[in-house]
Each structure stands twice: as C-alpha cells, then as structure tokens.
Amino acid sequence: MISVALLGRPGLMDPMKALLARELPGVTVASWPEPPAREAELAVCWKPEAGALAAMPKLRLIHSIAAGVDNILSDPAVPDVPLCRIVDPGITSAMTEFVLWGTLYFHRDFDRVISNARDGRWRRYDQREAGDRRVGILGLGALGTDAAVRLVDLGFSVSAWSRSPRLLAGVKTFSGAAALDDFLSETDILVSLLPLTPSTVGLLDAARLRRLPKGAALILCSRGEHLVMDDMVALIRSGHLRGAVLDVFEQEPLPADHPLWREPGVLVTPHMAAIASWEVIAQQVAENARRLLRGEMLLNVVDRARGY
C-alpha cells in the first residue's frame, strides 16, 4: 500500500486522515514534517512550504486538494513527478451560483441599495433589462463555460475571452492577447475565472481595467494574484469603476485590519465561491493512488507548461 504525506497549514488537512484511511485501508498517513511524511510516495498538498516536496526522495505523485495548482508550482524545486488536481462537479455549480449572485448584485443595484440602507435612505433605481447588461467572462474553462451558459439563460448579453479560440452558443467569444482589449471595452460586469499562470499574474492592472467602460464592475473569484489591488482601488475612487466583489486575495485570510474591508464600493467575501468537499477530495486522491499502484492512467493530470 502507498504511503501518504499531508502538506498544508497546521490543522487544514486533519479531515483527510480518517477519510483516506477509509478509502485506502492500510494506508500510512502522516503530516509534514513528521518523519514518516518524508518517506511518503504520495503528497497531498495545499500551499506546501518551499522545498518540502523536494525533500521527499520516494515521491511518486503530487496531488492538489483543489482545482488550482499554482500554490504548488510556485516552488521552483517541485520534483518532476505527475501532478494531479481535483475536479468536482459540485464546484462548477457552486461557482456559477456565486457568479450569478455577483452579477445580480450589480445588475439589480443591490450594492447601492445596501449602502443606502445603512444610512436610512429610501431610493429606487431604474431597472435595466438583462439583455442591456454586458457580462464578460474572463476564462472559458469548465467554470467559465457553465457560468456563461447560465447567464445567457437569464437573458444577459454575454461575451467571453480565452487564450485559444472557443465557440459557445449565445456567447460572443474573443481569444488571444490581441483581442483582450476589445473584449474588455464591451464589458459592463467583468467576471474573472482564469487559472493562475505566469502570464496571468497582474493581468488586471490599471491599463487593462481602464479598458472597461466607465461604471463597470469587477467580480474576482479566480486568484488574488490576477488583480493589482491598488490600481483597482484608484479606479473605483476616481469613479471609473463602480465597484468590485472580491473573493480571493494574495494573502488569505485577509487580515482584519486590511483597508479593503472598509473600502467603499468593495465587497470582500472569504474565498467562499466554490469549495470542494473533503469526501470528494479523498475519493479522487484515493482513486489516483490506486491507479498509480496499478500503473494505470491518472485522472486530472496537470499540464505543467500550461499551469492547469
């Protein structure tokens, strides 16, 4: 039976111990940096400390506990063994719910109404048809595709940008770096669902955010590193951007004294858009462990060159 190491902040991986023991009877599970973890063949990770994976001489497989693997690949010493990620259909549904809620938050003026309510102001705003609101999805993977389809079903005018060409019924699609500015210029509510790769770090800076029409809003539920926060705040304060819903940050949890909590026009949510269940994570990790032992093709293997 394969041996497993759990790597992440203290306490985070505790639910995995019993679940993996149930899925893989007889498995040895240890938490880093316990001595047995250093001899493990399978590493189950979330933000492992730099150099930890390289210090495991028997390592045969690295497994993220989420869809994203940027937190693992950020370590230049990551060993050259297969890297797998979690693909949970429930995450797709949850992310779409969050995107729909965020879109309606701005489309139906809930951002303004909630602000008015704090001051006892009774004010109604003119309602716009969904078809008059242009929602742009940045990233057309499984998450972006599902959200785009559901927004079309609700009647919104939907466009999407992806690195390579894609076709999606009812959605105006853009692709490649040369088309990004055109995509942004036609977007009233921008939803970021991109993976984090070297080419997407800092993608949403002042130059690109200014391409959005005056009064546009941002929904960020991908990775905090995509956004240059100071640039966004400056554009909100200047009136170019209406506001933002931010679910992800470079530093998490966001400190209680961070100014974003109190920035007018910004709503902070605690990385809650889509969370895989521990049961699904354990099942997929265990299945890949069994496949590894049998010499079979692994599920959800990451292309390291692409970063996902």
PDB file of C-alpha atoms in Angstrom:
ATOM      1  CA  MET A   1       0.000   0.000   0.000  1.00  0.00           C
ATOM      2  CA  ILE A   2       1.133   3.519  -0.779  1.00  0.00           C
ATOM      3  CA  SER A   3       2.247   5.933   1.950  1.00  0.00           C
ATOM      4  CA  VAL A   4       0.784   9.450   2.079  1.00  0.00           C
ATOM      5  CA  ALA A   5       2.048  12.792   3.344  1.00  0.00           C
ATOM      6  CA  LEU A   6      -0.273  15.724   4.041  1.00  0.00           C
ATOM      7  CA  LEU A   7       1.247  19.161   3.458  1.00  0.00           C
ATOM      8  CA  GLY A   8      -0.537  22.396   4.360  1.00  0.00           C
ATOM      9  CA  ARG A   9      -1.020  24.864   7.184  1.00  0.00           C
ATOM     10  CA  PRO A  10      -1.469  23.245  10.623  1.00  0.00           C
ATOM     11  CA  GLY A  11      -4.878  21.626  11.046  1.00  0.00           C
ATOM     12  CA  LEU A  12      -6.022  22.171   7.460  1.00  0.00           C
ATOM     13  CA  MET A  13      -5.536  18.571   6.377  1.00  0.00           C
ATOM     14  CA  ASP A  14      -6.885  16.902   9.519  1.00  0.00           C
ATOM     15  CA  PRO A  15     -10.151  15.744   7.855  1.00  0.00           C
ATOM     16  CA  MET A  16      -8.127  13.856   5.229  1.00  0.00           C
ATOM     17  CA  LYS A  17      -6.587  11.396   7.676  1.00  0.00           C
ATOM     18  CA  ALA A  18      -9.750   9.484   8.531  1.00  0.00           C
ATOM     19  CA  LEU A  19     -11.184   9.797   5.013  1.00  0.00           C
ATOM     20  CA  LEU A  20      -8.079   8.408   3.312  1.00  0.00           C
ATOM     21  CA  ALA A  21      -7.889   5.627   5.888  1.00  0.00           C
ATOM     22  CA  ARG A  22     -11.452   4.694   4.901  1.00  0.00           C
ATOM     23  CA  GLU A  23     -10.794   4.926   1.167  1.00  0.00           C
ATOM     24  CA  LEU A  24      -7.400   3.172   1.301  1.00  0.00           C
ATOM     25  CA  PRO A  25      -7.437   0.534   4.068  1.00  0.00           C
ATOM     26  CA  GLY A  26      -3.967   0.020   5.470  1.00  0.00           C
ATOM     27  CA  VAL A  27      -2.594   3.308   4.168  1.00  0.00           C
ATOM     28  CA  THR A  28       0.037   5.153   6.196  1.00  0.00           C
ATOM     29  CA  VAL A  29      -0.842   8.843   6.518  1.00  0.00           C
ATOM     30  CA  ALA A  30       1.477  11.366   8.141  1.00  0.00           C
ATOM     31  CA  SER A  31       1.516  15.150   8.347  1.00  0.00           C
ATOM     32  CA  TRP A  32       4.555  17.125   7.254  1.00  0.00           C
ATOM     33  CA  PRO A  33       7.171  17.389   8.742  1.00  0.00           C
ATOM     34  CA  GLU A  34       6.728  14.163  10.733  1.00  0.00           C
ATOM     35  CA  PRO A  35       9.466  11.636   9.861  1.00  0.00           C
ATOM     36  CA  PRO A  36       7.098   9.177   8.086  1.00  0.00           C
ATOM     37  CA  ALA A  37       5.919  12.011   5.804  1.00  0.00           C
ATOM     38  CA  ARG A  38       9.434  12.439   4.463  1.00  0.00           C
ATOM     39  CA  GLU A  39       9.335   8.836   3.187  1.00  0.00           C
ATOM     40  CA  ALA A  40       5.884   9.124   1.556  1.00  0.00           C
ATOM     41  CA  GLU A  41       5.189   8.266  -2.085  1.00  0.00           C
ATOM     42  CA  LEU A  42       2.072  10.447  -2.411  1.00  0.00           C
ATOM     43  CA  ALA A  43       1.926  14.086  -1.300  1.00  0.00           C
ATOM     44  CA  VAL A  44      -1.495  15.662  -0.766  1.00  0.00           C
ATOM     45  CA  CYS A  45      -0.990  19.429  -0.720  1.00  0.00           C
ATOM     46  CA  TRP A  46      -2.241  22.928  -0.285  1.00  0.00           C
ATOM     47  CA  LYS A  47       0.466  25.608  -0.239  1.00  0.00           C
ATOM     48  CA  PRO A  48       3.278  23.271   0.844  1.00  0.00           C
ATOM     49  CA  GLU A  49       6.307  25.029   2.269  1.00  0.00           C
ATOM     50  CA  ALA A  50       9.058  25.710  -0.238  1.00  0.00           C
ATOM     51  CA  GLY A  51      11.441  22.799  -0.626  1.00  0.00           C
ATOM     52  CA  ALA A  52       9.259  20.295   1.256  1.00  0.00           C
ATOM     53  CA  LEU A  53       8.327  18.232  -1.799  1.00  0.00           C
ATOM     54  CA  ALA A  54      11.928  18.166  -2.976  1.00  0.00           C
ATOM     55  CA  ALA A  55      12.888  16.690   0.411  1.00  0.00           C
ATOM     56  CA  MET A  56      10.779  13.551  -0.230  1.00  0.00           C
ATOM     57  CA  PRO A  57      13.084  11.072  -2.055  1.00  0.00           C
ATOM     58  CA  LYS A  58      10.395   8.404  -2.610  1.00  0.00           C
ATOM     59  CA  LEU A  59       7.757  10.766  -4.011  1.00  0.00           C
ATOM     60  CA  ARG A  60       5.814   9.368  -6.992  1.00  0.00           C
ATOM     61  CA  LEU A  61       2.736  11.608  -7.166  1.00  0.00           C
ATOM     62  CA  ILE A  62       1.732  15.101  -6.015  1.00  0.00           C
ATOM     63  CA  HIS A  63      -1.984  15.802  -5.551  1.00  0.00           C
ATOM     64  CA  SER A  64      -3.586  19.203  -5.008  1.00  0.00           C
ATOM     65  CA  ILE A  65      -6.694  19.328  -2.822  1.00  0.00           C
ATOM     66  CA  ALA A  66      -8.240  21.908  -5.173  1.00  0.00           C
ATOM     67  CA  ALA A  67      -8.659  22.664  -8.847  1.00  0.00           C
ATOM     68  CA  GLY A  68      -5.782  25.151  -8.747  1.00  0.00           C
ATOM     69  CA  VAL A  69      -2.148  24.060  -8.569  1.00  0.00           C
ATOM     70  CA  ASP A  70      -0.404  27.445  -8.683  1.00  0.00           C
ATOM     71  CA  ASN A  71       0.266  27.152  -4.941  1.00  0.00           C
ATOM     72  CA  ILE A  72       2.373  24.063  -5.687  1.00  0.00           C
ATOM     73  CA  LEU A  73       4.063  25.106  -8.912  1.00  0.00           C
ATOM     74  CA  SER A  74       5.224  28.375  -7.338  1.00  0.00           C
ATOM     75  CA  ASP A  75       8.025  26.332  -5.749  1.00  0.00           C
ATOM     76  CA  PRO A  76      10.826  26.024  -8.341  1.00  0.00           C
ATOM     77  CA  ALA A  77      12.092  22.883  -6.581  1.00  0.00           C
ATOM     78  CA  VAL A  78       8.917  20.821  -7.155  1.00  0.00           C
ATOM     79  CA  PRO A  79      10.026  17.328  -8.248  1.00  0.00           C
ATOM     80  CA  ASP A  80       9.294  16.158 -11.785  1.00  0.00           C
ATOM     81  CA  VAL A  81       6.587  13.631 -10.914  1.00  0.00           C
ATOM     82  CA  PRO A  82       2.925  13.615 -12.002  1.00  0.00           C
ATOM     83  CA  LEU A  83       0.815  16.420 -10.518  1.00  0.00           C
ATOM     84  CA  CYS A  84      -2.963  15.994 -10.288  1.00  0.00           C
ATOM     85  CA  ARG A  85      -5.780  18.304  -9.265  1.00  0.00           C
ATOM     86  CA  ILE A  86      -9.355  17.914  -8.022  1.00  0.00           C
ATOM     87  CA  VAL A  87     -12.256  18.189 -10.455  1.00  0.00           C
ATOM     88  CA  ASP A  88     -15.512  18.361  -8.504  1.00  0.00           C
ATOM     89  CA  PRO A  89     -18.776  18.867 -10.442  1.00  0.00           C
ATOM     90  CA  GLY A  90     -20.155  20.483  -7.306  1.00  0.00           C
ATOM     91  CA  ILE A  91     -17.509  23.206  -7.578  1.00  0.00           C
ATOM     92  CA  THR A  92     -18.793  24.152 -11.015  1.00  0.00           C
ATOM     93  CA  SER A  93     -22.358  24.541  -9.765  1.00  0.00           C
ATOM     94  CA  ALA A  94     -21.241  26.491  -6.704  1.00  0.00           C
ATOM     95  CA  MET A  95     -19.052  28.833  -8.749  1.00  0.00           C
ATOM     96  CA  THR A  96     -21.894  29.505 -11.167  1.00  0.00           C
ATOM     97  CA  GLU A  97     -24.184  30.345  -8.244  1.00  0.00           C
ATOM     98  CA  PHE A  98     -21.605  32.827  -6.973  1.00  0.00           C
ATOM     99  CA  VAL A  99     -21.183  34.416 -10.414  1.00  0.00           C
ATOM    100  CA  LEU A 100     -24.952  34.721 -10.867  1.00  0.00           C
ATOM    101  CA  TRP A 101     -25.293  36.295  -7.425  1.00  0.00           C
ATOM    102  CA  GLY A 102     -22.430  38.727  -8.092  1.00  0.00           C
ATOM    103  CA  THR A 103     -23.881  39.695 -11.450  1.00  0.00           C
ATOM    104  CA  LEU A 104     -27.295  40.359  -9.916  1.00  0.00           C
ATOM    105  CA  TYR A 105     -25.653  42.259  -7.049  1.00  0.00           C
ATOM    106  CA  PHE A 106     -24.599  44.928  -9.541  1.00  0.00           C
ATOM    107  CA  HIS A 107     -27.322  44.471 -12.179  1.00  0.00           C
ATOM    108  CA  ARG A 108     -30.171  44.966  -9.679  1.00  0.00           C
ATOM    109  CA  ASP A 109     -28.293  47.720  -7.774  1.00  0.00           C
ATOM    110  CA  PHE A 110     -28.013  45.792  -4.534  1.00  0.00           C
ATOM    111  CA  ASP A 111     -24.602  47.379  -3.978  1.00  0.00           C
ATOM    112  CA  ARG A 112     -26.227  50.810  -3.929  1.00  0.00           C
ATOM    113  CA  VAL A 113     -29.348  49.732  -2.047  1.00  0.00           C
ATOM    114  CA  ILE A 114     -27.335  48.100   0.756  1.00  0.00           C
ATOM    115  CA  SER A 115     -25.188  51.209   1.086  1.00  0.00           C
ATOM    116  CA  ASN A 116     -28.311  53.405   1.208  1.00  0.00           C
ATOM    117  CA  ALA A 117     -29.945  51.148   3.791  1.00  0.00           C
ATOM    118  CA  ARG A 118     -27.094  51.733   6.231  1.00  0.00           C
ATOM    119  CA  ASP A 119     -27.932  55.456   6.115  1.00  0.00           C
ATOM    120  CA  GLY A 120     -31.709  55.057   6.111  1.00  0.00           C
ATOM    121  CA  ARG A 121     -32.060  56.296   2.525  1.00  0.00           C
ATOM    122  CA  TRP A 122     -35.101  55.086   0.575  1.00  0.00           C
ATOM    123  CA  ARG A 123     -34.153  55.199  -3.082  1.00  0.00           C
ATOM    124  CA  ARG A 124     -35.162  53.056  -6.020  1.00  0.00           C
ATOM    125  CA  TYR A 125     -33.194  52.813  -9.237  1.00  0.00           C
ATOM    126  CA  ASP A 126     -34.396  52.384 -12.799  1.00  0.00           C
ATOM    127  CA  GLN A 127     -34.373  48.733 -13.753  1.00  0.00           C
ATOM    128  CA  ARG A 128     -32.482  47.607 -16.832  1.00  0.00           C
ATOM    129  CA  GLU A 129     -33.281  44.596 -18.954  1.00  0.00           C
ATOM    130  CA  ALA A 130     -30.773  41.786 -18.569  1.00  0.00           C
ATOM    131  CA  GLY A 131     -30.094  41.953 -22.293  1.00  0.00           C
ATOM    132  CA  ASP A 132     -28.854  45.520 -21.863  1.00  0.00           C
ATOM    133  CA  ARG A 133     -26.189  44.436 -19.369  1.00  0.00           C
ATOM    134  CA  ARG A 134     -22.969  43.111 -20.901  1.00  0.00           C
ATOM    135  CA  VAL A 135     -21.312  40.439 -18.760  1.00  0.00           C
ATOM    136  CA  GLY A 136     -17.796  39.381 -19.729  1.00  0.00           C
ATOM    137  CA  ILE A 137     -16.310  36.062 -18.588  1.00  0.00           C
ATOM    138  CA  LEU A 138     -12.528  36.040 -18.433  1.00  0.00           C
ATOM    139  CA  GLY A 139     -11.604  32.371 -18.917  1.00  0.00           C
ATOM    140  CA  LEU A 140     -13.651  29.706 -20.691  1.00  0.00           C
ATOM    141  CA  GLY A 141     -12.697  26.538 -18.871  1.00  0.00           C
ATOM    142  CA  ALA A 142     -15.319  24.342 -17.224  1.00  0.00           C
ATOM    143  CA  LEU A 143     -16.188  27.047 -14.673  1.00  0.00           C
ATOM    144  CA  GLY A 144     -16.392  29.915 -17.146  1.00  0.00           C
ATOM    145  CA  THR A 145     -18.367  27.898 -19.673  1.00  0.00           C
ATOM    146  CA  ASP A 146     -21.029  26.865 -17.174  1.00  0.00           C
ATOM    147  CA  ALA A 147     -21.386  30.395 -15.823  1.00  0.00           C
ATOM    148  CA  ALA A 148     -21.637  31.849 -19.336  1.00  0.00           C
ATOM    149  CA  VAL A 149     -24.366  29.399 -20.336  1.00  0.00           C
ATOM    150  CA  ARG A 150     -26.434  30.148 -17.236  1.00  0.00           C
ATOM    151  CA  LEU A 151     -26.080  33.901 -17.741  1.00  0.00           C
ATOM    152  CA  VAL A 152     -27.297  33.508 -21.317  1.00  0.00           C
ATOM    153  CA  ASP A 153     -30.277  31.556 -19.984  1.00  0.00           C
ATOM    154  CA  LEU A 154     -31.106  34.547 -17.761  1.00  0.00           C
ATOM    155  CA  GLY A 155     -31.085  36.842 -20.776  1.00  0.00           C
ATOM    156  CA  PHE A 156     -27.797  38.694 -20.233  1.00  0.00           C
ATOM    157  CA  SER A 157     -25.616  39.797 -23.111  1.00  0.00           C
ATOM    158  CA  VAL A 158     -22.600  37.550 -22.555  1.00  0.00           C
ATOM    159  CA  SER A 159     -19.110  37.607 -24.009  1.00  0.00           C
ATOM    160  CA  ALA A 160     -16.048  35.588 -23.046  1.00  0.00           C
ATOM    161  CA  TRP A 161     -12.296  35.677 -23.528  1.00  0.00           C
ATOM    162  CA  SER A 162      -9.998  32.670 -23.639  1.00  0.00           C
ATOM    163  CA  ARG A 163      -6.387  32.077 -24.567  1.00  0.00           C
ATOM    164  CA  SER A 164      -7.292  29.888 -27.545  1.00  0.00           C
ATOM    165  CA  PRO A 165     -10.395  30.125 -29.788  1.00  0.00           C
ATOM    166  CA  ARG A 166     -13.643  28.717 -28.423  1.00  0.00           C
ATOM    167  CA  LEU A 167     -17.211  28.652 -29.703  1.00  0.00           C
ATOM    168  CA  LEU A 168     -20.191  28.724 -27.335  1.00  0.00           C
ATOM    169  CA  ALA A 169     -23.811  29.151 -28.354  1.00  0.00           C
ATOM    170  CA  GLY A 170     -25.218  32.553 -27.436  1.00  0.00           C
ATOM    171  CA  VAL A 171     -21.828  33.911 -26.318  1.00  0.00           C
ATOM    172  CA  LYS A 172     -19.621  36.347 -28.217  1.00  0.00           C
ATOM    173  CA  THR A 173     -16.126  34.911 -27.904  1.00  0.00           C
ATOM    174  CA  PHE A 174     -12.700  36.550 -28.059  1.00  0.00           C
ATOM    175  CA  SER A 175      -9.325  34.814 -27.973  1.00  0.00           C
ATOM    176  CA  GLY A 176      -5.665  35.654 -27.744  1.00  0.00           C
ATOM    177  CA  ALA A 177      -3.796  38.584 -26.250  1.00  0.00           C
ATOM    178  CA  ALA A 178      -4.596  40.864 -29.185  1.00  0.00           C
ATOM    179  CA  ALA A 179      -8.351  40.557 -28.551  1.00  0.00           C
ATOM    180  CA  LEU A 180      -8.288  41.207 -24.802  1.00  0.00           C
ATOM    181  CA  ASP A 181      -8.695  44.991 -25.008  1.00  0.00           C
ATOM    182  CA  ASP A 182     -11.677  44.682 -27.368  1.00  0.00           C
ATOM    183  CA  PHE A 183     -13.280  42.178 -25.003  1.00  0.00           C
ATOM    184  CA  LEU A 184     -12.820  44.472 -22.007  1.00  0.00           C
ATOM    185  CA  SER A 185     -14.191  47.508 -23.841  1.00  0.00           C
ATOM    186  CA  GLU A 186     -17.534  45.703 -24.302  1.00  0.00           C
ATOM    187  CA  THR A 187     -17.908  44.528 -20.689  1.00  0.00           C
ATOM    188  CA  ASP A 188     -20.107  46.139 -18.014  1.00  0.00           C
ATOM    189  CA  ILE A 189     -19.549  43.399 -15.408  1.00  0.00           C
ATOM    190  CA  LEU A 190     -16.236  41.546 -15.629  1.00  0.00           C
ATOM    191  CA  VAL A 191     -16.007  38.069 -14.089  1.00  0.00           C
ATOM    192  CA  SER A 192     -12.502  36.654 -13.685  1.00  0.00           C
ATOM    193  CA  LEU A 193     -12.338  32.847 -13.802  1.00  0.00           C
ATOM    194  CA  LEU A 194      -8.828  32.421 -15.191  1.00  0.00           C
ATOM    195  CA  PRO A 195      -6.272  29.943 -13.863  1.00  0.00           C
ATOM    196  CA  LEU A 196      -3.198  31.478 -12.275  1.00  0.00           C
ATOM    197  CA  THR A 197      -0.182  31.129 -14.557  1.00  0.00           C
ATOM    198  CA  PRO A 198       2.902  33.316 -15.089  1.00  0.00           C
ATOM    199  CA  SER A 199       1.093  35.038 -17.970  1.00  0.00           C
ATOM    200  CA  THR A 200      -1.968  35.941 -15.859  1.00  0.00           C
ATOM    201  CA  VAL A 201      -0.212  37.342 -12.776  1.00  0.00           C
ATOM    202  CA  GLY A 202      -1.097  41.036 -12.574  1.00  0.00           C
ATOM    203  CA  LEU A 203      -3.244  40.776 -15.699  1.00  0.00           C
ATOM    204  CA  LEU A 204      -5.885  43.122 -14.285  1.00  0.00           C
ATOM    205  CA  ASP A 205      -3.789  46.227 -13.842  1.00  0.00           C
ATOM    206  CA  ALA A 206      -4.646  49.890 -14.359  1.00  0.00           C
ATOM    207  CA  ALA A 207      -4.101  49.775 -18.113  1.00  0.00           C
ATOM    208  CA  ARG A 208      -6.489  46.883 -18.630  1.00  0.00           C
ATOM    209  CA  LEU A 209      -9.075  47.948 -16.067  1.00  0.00           C
ATOM    210  CA  ARG A 210      -9.259  51.338 -17.766  1.00  0.00           C
ATOM    211  CA  ARG A 211     -10.350  49.499 -20.920  1.00  0.00           C
ATOM    212  CA  LEU A 212     -13.596  48.675 -19.163  1.00  0.00           C
ATOM    213  CA  PRO A 213     -16.384  51.211 -19.800  1.00  0.00           C
ATOM    214  CA  LYS A 214     -16.937  53.888 -17.157  1.00  0.00           C
ATOM    215  CA  GLY A 215     -19.177  52.471 -14.437  1.00  0.00           C
ATOM    216  CA  ALA A 216     -18.115  48.839 -14.991  1.00  0.00           C
ATOM    217  CA  ALA A 217     -17.818  46.414 -12.077  1.00  0.00           C
ATOM    218  CA  LEU A 218     -15.499  43.504 -11.277  1.00  0.00           C
ATOM    219  CA  ILE A 219     -16.197  40.070  -9.797  1.00  0.00           C
ATOM    220  CA  LEU A 220     -12.933  38.325  -8.867  1.00  0.00           C
ATOM    221  CA  CYS A 221     -13.285  34.655  -7.940  1.00  0.00           C
ATOM    222  CA  SER A 222     -10.190  33.129  -9.527  1.00  0.00           C
ATOM    223  CA  ARG A 223      -6.921  34.126  -7.795  1.00  0.00           C
ATOM    224  CA  GLY A 224      -5.933  37.293  -5.973  1.00  0.00           C
ATOM    225  CA  GLU A 225      -2.673  37.482  -7.909  1.00  0.00           C
ATOM    226  CA  HIS A 226      -4.595  38.306 -11.101  1.00  0.00           C
ATOM    227  CA  LEU A 227      -5.506  41.746  -9.780  1.00  0.00           C
ATOM    228  CA  VAL A 228      -3.350  44.758  -8.964  1.00  0.00           C
ATOM    229  CA  MET A 229      -5.409  45.853  -5.974  1.00  0.00           C
ATOM    230  CA  ASP A 230      -4.058  49.400  -5.682  1.00  0.00           C
ATOM    231  CA  ASP A 231      -4.869  50.047  -9.354  1.00  0.00           C
ATOM    232  CA  MET A 232      -8.424  48.809  -8.882  1.00  0.00           C
ATOM    233  CA  VAL A 233      -8.957  50.906  -5.743  1.00  0.00           C
ATOM    234  CA  ALA A 234      -7.675  54.020  -7.515  1.00  0.00           C
ATOM    235  CA  LEU A 235     -10.089  53.466 -10.407  1.00  0.00           C
ATOM    236  CA  ILE A 236     -13.036  52.990  -8.031  1.00  0.00           C
ATOM    237  CA  ARG A 237     -12.142  56.167  -6.140  1.00  0.00           C
ATOM    238  CA  SER A 238     -11.829  58.094  -9.400  1.00  0.00           C
ATOM    239  CA  GLY A 239     -15.304  56.944 -10.465  1.00  0.00           C
ATOM    240  CA  HIS A 240     -14.148  54.959 -13.479  1.00  0.00           C
ATOM    241  CA  LEU A 241     -15.124  51.654 -11.871  1.00  0.00           C
ATOM    242  CA  ARG A 242     -18.394  51.232 -10.000  1.00  0.00           C
ATOM    243  CA  GLY A 243     -17.123  48.634  -7.559  1.00  0.00           C
ATOM    244  CA  ALA A 244     -15.939  45.089  -7.043  1.00  0.00           C
ATOM    245  CA  VAL A 245     -16.805  41.806  -5.371  1.00  0.00           C
ATOM    246  CA  LEU A 246     -13.532  40.199  -4.303  1.00  0.00           C
ATOM    247  CA  ASP A 247     -13.460  36.574  -3.153  1.00  0.00           C
ATOM    248  CA  VAL A 248      -9.738  35.850  -3.498  1.00  0.00           C
ATOM    249  CA  PHE A 249      -6.590  37.614  -2.290  1.00  0.00           C
ATOM    250  CA  GLU A 250      -2.837  37.250  -2.410  1.00  0.00           C
ATOM    251  CA  GLN A 251      -2.851  36.939   1.372  1.00  0.00           C
ATOM    252  CA  GLU A 252      -5.531  34.733   2.899  1.00  0.00           C
ATOM    253  CA  PRO A 253      -7.224  35.079   5.278  1.00  0.00           C
ATOM    254  CA  LEU A 254      -7.382  38.788   4.568  1.00  0.00           C
ATOM    255  CA  PRO A 255      -6.229  40.496   7.816  1.00  0.00           C
ATOM    256  CA  ALA A 256      -8.985  42.147   9.834  1.00  0.00           C
ATOM    257  CA  ASP A 257      -7.189  45.486   9.637  1.00  0.00           C
ATOM    258  CA  HIS A 258      -6.770  45.378   5.852  1.00  0.00           C
ATOM    259  CA  PRO A 259      -8.230  48.554   4.275  1.00  0.00           C
ATOM    260  CA  LEU A 260     -10.157  46.584   1.638  1.00  0.00           C
ATOM    261  CA  TRP A 261     -12.684  45.557   4.295  1.00  0.00           C
ATOM    262  CA  ARG A 262     -13.712  49.190   4.609  1.00  0.00           C
ATOM    263  CA  GLU A 263     -13.139  50.438   1.069  1.00  0.00           C
ATOM    264  CA  PRO A 264     -16.364  51.994  -0.331  1.00  0.00           C
ATOM    265  CA  GLY A 265     -17.546  50.096  -3.377  1.00  0.00           C
ATOM    266  CA  VAL A 266     -15.666  46.902  -2.478  1.00  0.00           C
ATOM    267  CA  LEU A 267     -17.340  43.819  -1.023  1.00  0.00           C
ATOM    268  CA  VAL A 268     -14.971  41.242   0.473  1.00  0.00           C
ATOM    269  CA  THR A 269     -16.079  37.603   0.684  1.00  0.00           C
ATOM    270  CA  PRO A 270     -13.918  34.913   2.388  1.00  0.00           C
ATOM    271  CA  HIS A 271     -12.856  32.708  -0.583  1.00  0.00           C
ATOM    272  CA  MET A 272     -16.254  31.029  -0.466  1.00  0.00           C
ATOM    273  CA  ALA A 273     -17.308  30.960  -4.115  1.00  0.00           C
ATOM    274  CA  ALA A 274     -16.693  27.234  -4.564  1.00  0.00           C
ATOM    275  CA  ILE A 275     -15.278  24.759  -2.054  1.00  0.00           C
ATOM    276  CA  ALA A 276     -14.703  21.065  -2.797  1.00  0.00           C
ATOM    277  CA  SER A 277     -15.976  18.670  -0.128  1.00  0.00           C
ATOM    278  CA  TRP A 278     -13.376  16.680   1.791  1.00  0.00           C
ATOM    279  CA  GLU A 279     -15.206  13.495   0.799  1.00  0.00           C
ATOM    280  CA  VAL A 280     -14.806  14.224  -2.920  1.00  0.00           C
ATOM    281  CA  ILE A 281     -11.151  15.191  -2.424  1.00  0.00           C
ATOM    282  CA  ALA A 282     -10.407  11.945  -0.576  1.00  0.00           C
ATOM    283  CA  GLN A 283     -12.208   9.858  -3.189  1.00  0.00           C
ATOM    284  CA  GLN A 284     -10.282  11.381  -6.081  1.00  0.00           C
ATOM    285  CA  VAL A 285      -6.929  11.214  -4.280  1.00  0.00           C
ATOM    286  CA  ALA A 286      -7.582   7.578  -3.377  1.00  0.00           C
ATOM    287  CA  GLU A 287      -8.579   6.687  -6.933  1.00  0.00           C
ATOM    288  CA  ASN A 288      -5.359   8.155  -8.270  1.00  0.00           C
ATOM    289  CA  ALA A 289      -3.385   6.319  -5.594  1.00  0.00           C
ATOM    290  CA  ARG A 290      -4.937   3.040  -6.747  1.00  0.00           C
ATOM    291  CA  ARG A 291      -4.251   3.900 -10.389  1.00  0.00           C
ATOM    292  CA  LEU A 292      -0.645   4.735  -9.561  1.00  0.00           C
ATOM    293  CA  LEU A 293      -0.165   1.358  -7.878  1.00  0.00           C
ATOM    294  CA  ARG A 294      -1.754  -0.449 -10.858  1.00  0.00           C
ATOM    295  CA  GLY A 295       0.254   1.517 -13.398  1.00  0.00           C
ATOM    296  CA  GLU A 296      -2.888   2.989 -14.966  1.00  0.00           C
ATOM    297  CA  MET A 297      -3.557   6.443 -16.416  1.00  0.00           C
ATOM    298  CA  LEU A 298      -4.071   9.037 -13.700  1.00  0.00           C
ATOM    299  CA  LEU A 299      -7.090  11.333 -13.548  1.00  0.00           C
ATOM    300  CA  ASN A 300      -6.892  15.123 -13.904  1.00  0.00           C
ATOM    301  CA  VAL A 301      -3.174  15.330 -14.579  1.00  0.00           C
ATOM    302  CA  VAL A 302      -1.865  18.906 -14.824  1.00  0.00           C
ATOM    303  CA  ASP A 303      -0.001  20.146 -17.869  1.00  0.00           C
ATOM    304  CA  ARG A 304       2.795  21.992 -16.119  1.00  0.00           C
ATOM    305  CA  ALA A 305       3.595  24.102 -19.171  1.00  0.00           C
ATOM    306  CA  ARG A 306       0.042  25.499 -19.127  1.00  0.00           C
ATOM    307  CA  GLY A 307      -0.316  25.529 -15.342  1.00  0.00           C
ATOM    308  CA  TYR A 308      -3.639  23.628 -15.277  1.00  0.00           C
TER     309      TYR A 308
END
